[in-house]
Amino acid sequence: MSGLAPSRAAIEALFDDALDVAPEERAAWLHARCGGDEALEREVSLLLAAHQRSESVLDVPAAGRVVAVLDDDRRGRHIGPYRVLRELGRGGMGVVYLAERADGQFRRRVAVKLLRASADAEELHRRFLAERQILASLSHPNIATLLDGGVADGALPYLVIEYVDGVPITEYCDRHRLDVATRLRLFRDVCAAVQHAHQNLVLHRDLKPGNVLVTRSGEVKLLDFGIAKLLNPTLTDVAAPVTRTAFRLMTPAYASPEQVRGDSLTTTSDVYALGLLLYELLAGSPAHQLTTDAPRAVYEVVCEREVERPSARVVDDEAIAASRGTTSERLRRRLRGDLDAIVAMALRKEPGRRYGSAELLASDVARYLEGLPVLAHRGSGFYRFEKLLRRHRAAAVAAAASVLLLVASAAVALRLASMAARERDRAAGALAQTERTLDESEAVTSLLVGLFEASDPTEGRPDTLTPANLLRRGVARVDRLASQPLAQARMLESLGRVYASRGDFATAGDLLQRALVVRRAELGAGNPTTATTEAALADVLRRRGQYSAWDSLARDALRVRRLALGDAHPDVAASLAQVADVAYMREDLASAEAYMRQGIAVRRRGVGQDSMLARDLATLGTFLCARGRNAECERELREAVAVARRAFPAPHRERARAMLRLADALDDRPGGSAEAESLYVAALADTRAALGDDHAETAQVMKQVGLMLARHGRKTDAERLIRRALAVQERTLGPSHLEVARTMMSLGEVLRDGGYSAEAERVFTDAATRIGGSLGTDHPAYSAALEHIAESLAQRGALDSAAALYRRMITIWASTFGPEAGITREIKAGLAGVLARQRRFAEADTLYRDALTSLHAVTADSHRAVRRTYAGMATLYAAWGKPDSAAVYRRRAGDVDLRDLWP
């Protein structure tokens, strides 16, 4: 019996743990935990009794935890359209069932995670929605895929996730007696999945063997993002779940020191958990030897006690060694040195001294497998010499024999010295590159952490940490990395990409240009990392209307990537698509098609690239439509939709994008409107399910659906949907973003066609003002806004003003692509329509024929742009008193409504 009164902290900590124990087991559990401390046991017992009384009306085991455990046997029952086969497991948020689709849409078995009814249902529901958002954002062959979701009976939400018929990675390795090298290769797959999550700003926070399964075919699958966290919660519209008790959101034996302390978590927290997983794969037992989950005990083991080296843990344990296909002595020797060092670096107590990323940890493991010096060792000269001897054992033996036998000693010694020098230089170069990479990662991580340090009054208040403020702070601090130029370049590129996503292309271009200058100086122009920066800058220059520079950089990035990476790398496919876009914009449709087909061939050779293959197929389909090859266009677009559905069985933005491309094509041809409408609706439903209503991409799809409704005569519905899209975009992207202006122009079209010409003209003028202010008045997007204004002016009879705007547009396009470019001539066709109404028939005729010459060079008569020109010419010849010519061109125009084309 203790002579001291128990502290309030000890009472509350023990009470909190007791809530996780079944009520009927609490008394025995508490007695054992208190270890004879009667005062502590009495205080906690009183709290538990009061708690039980307060919860009796709900008949629940614990406040803030599950109240309805769903103990009923659900076998044979349904959750939405899924028939339950059996229970797979239970967790803090719900129950997971093995199920299959009951309506016959597909036959595969799935895992259905059903949220439990709960006293703190609001918090659990937020966490459940956050898990759905996180899974929807991840697409990786080693991460279990989100397939579906819905609401079951009783208004309980559920997720449908890929069913992984596998076992925990540690069990799989032991069952198959996998050697150390094979275990390390599996571990690298785990690192790849975690790295993908980190690249999508997701921390897993619960990495452990039970959440890493291996299938019968040996494929790793990372599961359970139930307590994962978005590094930037502003990227989702789901409110961040409230963290009530740190110990309820982690598995103590697999927690990092900062997780136990309740500190902020970063990607290095997951790196620590990966280190624990690696330790267990190698040594056969958990690194943290916990005998209790008591907070004080966990703190002591995880935060204060150094982990025993794996090689020391396996001494004389023949069972562990046998499960690795070796003896204990050989296993100990295998682990001693490099592997001990790799594990130790991953498990350092200080986050800043660990590997900076999962990718760097995997890279060091790869170096070990290849016999190269590992970064974790940062070895001495003797260590590197030892690595040389192991990699060139035969040469070493020969050298020794030569010395002993004194046969040709000088020649052999010189040759071996040369070999050793070359190998030493190669090893030193590899190590130096690795150290540079780690330094770069640590520097960037340090800077990023500094941006989010809101608790320090000198750094700024938490309520000022808006995305815009963080970006400005990042730009202001990036010069602190001047002594580490590669880290600075990495940060500059990251900031540039974010600014580009927010529509600030001027700032984005400046940052990416700075990054490119640094990388060219440090890495050389022929380095693929430099090419990545070139490609990013090229895309920004396209958006800024600097098409020549876009063309030059895109082609240079393609050349570098092909030379450095070969023709089977996904980066090469990305560059081919970018160069194809350049050719398409320049109306070189044949080259655009050729580049796109090359990129698709690269994608088809790759593994796990279905999402990008779907996008490239859809782009190829668009190019073929532009050439008037409608049957081929439709075939490619339908394959794009099929590939996207295969890659993403659940609602996903890429699936929606493919459906939209096909819908656009079908809606432009006779008999295709019904299927097109169903595809538009499905795409909108997919985007809403994947991203939510309050997302910029959902708004973009809303706009496209609205335009479809307008084409089908449903002007009121169209206007309402486009206004809603505009509101979302202004809120999420900001009022000056280019996409906001484009949606305004779509709204103006609907208003004008609905008879609200004055309001439409005001909307068009507002859009032009915004584009001019953000991108300049010589940008092609500004010209697009002027075209809408010109059409409105012509519609109300202000023909001179309309003609003046068309001439200004011609100047903009001619300065960008040249006076003979097809797009320039198409704008001249718009001017021709105005001139025809001014009865300047000859001038109009010349402009129309120039436009036709340009269009016929790149596309077929069936293309809508050609038919629009034919329709304009029919109107011209009818007004000019040439009915026969008018009839000819009216027939060629087909079903184009002249009122929708020219004012």
Short mmCIF file of C-alpha atoms in Angstrom, two decimals, residues 328 496 605 647:
data_model
loop_
_atom_site.label_atom_id
_atom_site.label_comp_id
_atom_site.label_asym_id
_atom_site.label_seq_id
_atom_site.Cartn_x
_atom_site.Cartn_y
_atom_site.Cartn_z
CA SER A 328 21.51 -17.54 -35.42
CA GLY A 496 6.03 27.40 -57.74
CA ARG A 605 4.66 -0.80 -71.20
CA ALA A 647 -8.14 1.77 -62.40
#
